[in-house]
Coordinates of C-alpha atoms in Angstrom, one line a residue:
M902 CA 0.0 0.0 0.0
W903 CA 2.7 2.5 0.9
E904 CA 4.7 1.6 -2.2
Q905 CA 1.7 2.4 -4.4
L906 CA 1.1 5.7 -2.6
W907 CA 4.8 6.6 -3.0
E908 CA 4.8 5.7 -6.7
S909 CA 1.7 7.7 -7.5
H910 CA 2.3 10.7 -5.2
S911 CA 6.0 10.9 -4.6
G912 CA 6.3 14.5 -5.8
R913 CA 3.5 15.7 -3.6
I914 CA 4.9 13.9 -0.6
I915 CA 8.4 15.3 -1.1
G916 CA 6.9 18.8 -1.7
I917 CA 4.9 18.7 1.5
V918 CA 7.8 17.4 3.6
A919 CA 10.1 20.1 2.1
G920 CA 7.5 22.8 2.8
I921 CA 7.0 21.6 6.4
G922 CA 10.7 21.4 7.0
L923 CA 11.3 24.9 5.7
G924 CA 8.2 26.0 7.5
I925 CA 9.6 24.8 10.9
V926 CA 12.6 27.0 10.4
Y927 CA 10.4 30.0 9.9
L928 CA 8.1 29.0 12.8
L929 CA 11.1 29.0 15.1
S930 CA 11.7 32.6 14.2
G931 CA 8.3 33.9 15.2
F932 CA 4.5 33.3 15.3
W933 CA 3.5 35.7 12.6
D934 CA 5.6 33.8 10.1
M935 CA 3.0 31.1 9.9
L936 CA 1.4 32.8 7.0
F937 CA 4.6 32.5 5.2
V938 CA 4.7 28.8 6.2
A939 CA 1.4 28.3 4.6
L940 CA 2.7 29.9 1.4
L941 CA 5.8 27.6 1.5
V942 CA 3.7 24.4 1.9
F943 CA 1.3 25.4 -0.9
T944 CA 4.2 26.3 -3.2
C945 CA 6.0 23.0 -2.5
Y946 CA 2.8 21.0 -2.9
T947 CA 2.1 22.6 -6.2
I948 CA 5.6 21.9 -7.5
G949 CA 5.3 18.3 -6.3
K950 CA 1.9 17.9 -8.0
N951 CA 3.2 19.3 -11.3
K952 CA 6.0 16.6 -11.0
D953 CA 3.5 13.9 -10.4
L954 CA 1.2 14.9 -13.3
N955 CA 4.2 15.6 -15.7
E956 CA 2.8 19.0 -16.5
G957 CA 6.2 20.4 -17.2
P958 CA 7.8 23.5 -15.6
I959 CA 5.8 26.0 -13.6
I960 CA 7.1 28.9 -15.6
P961 CA 6.9 28.0 -19.3
W962 CA 10.0 29.9 -20.5
Q963 CA 9.9 28.7 -24.1
R964 CA 6.3 29.8 -24.5
I965 CA 7.0 33.2 -23.0
A966 CA 10.0 33.6 -25.3
V967 CA 7.9 32.8 -28.4
W968 CA 5.2 35.2 -27.2
L969 CA 7.7 38.0 -26.6
S970 CA 9.4 37.4 -30.0
D971 CA 6.0 37.6 -31.7
R972 CA 5.2 40.9 -29.9
W973 CA 8.6 42.5 -30.4
R974 CA 10.2 41.7 -33.7
W975 CA 13.5 43.2 -32.7
L976 CA 14.1 40.4 -30.1
K977 CA 14.7 37.8 -32.8

């Protein structure tokens, strides 16, 4: 059961663990940083989910470059 869970959701698990680990560092520095911890956990979860679903990079640099070169011809 754990192996199936790991195979299908490894990126999400790693993302959540990384977010919680980084969040603990910020929690030790103060209570109000918990909002930042929530942002860290959400960001790490999203990155892990993208890895699991093979959606590609979060920032599509190639698509942005094509769009910019279409808008501004002098960039080519």
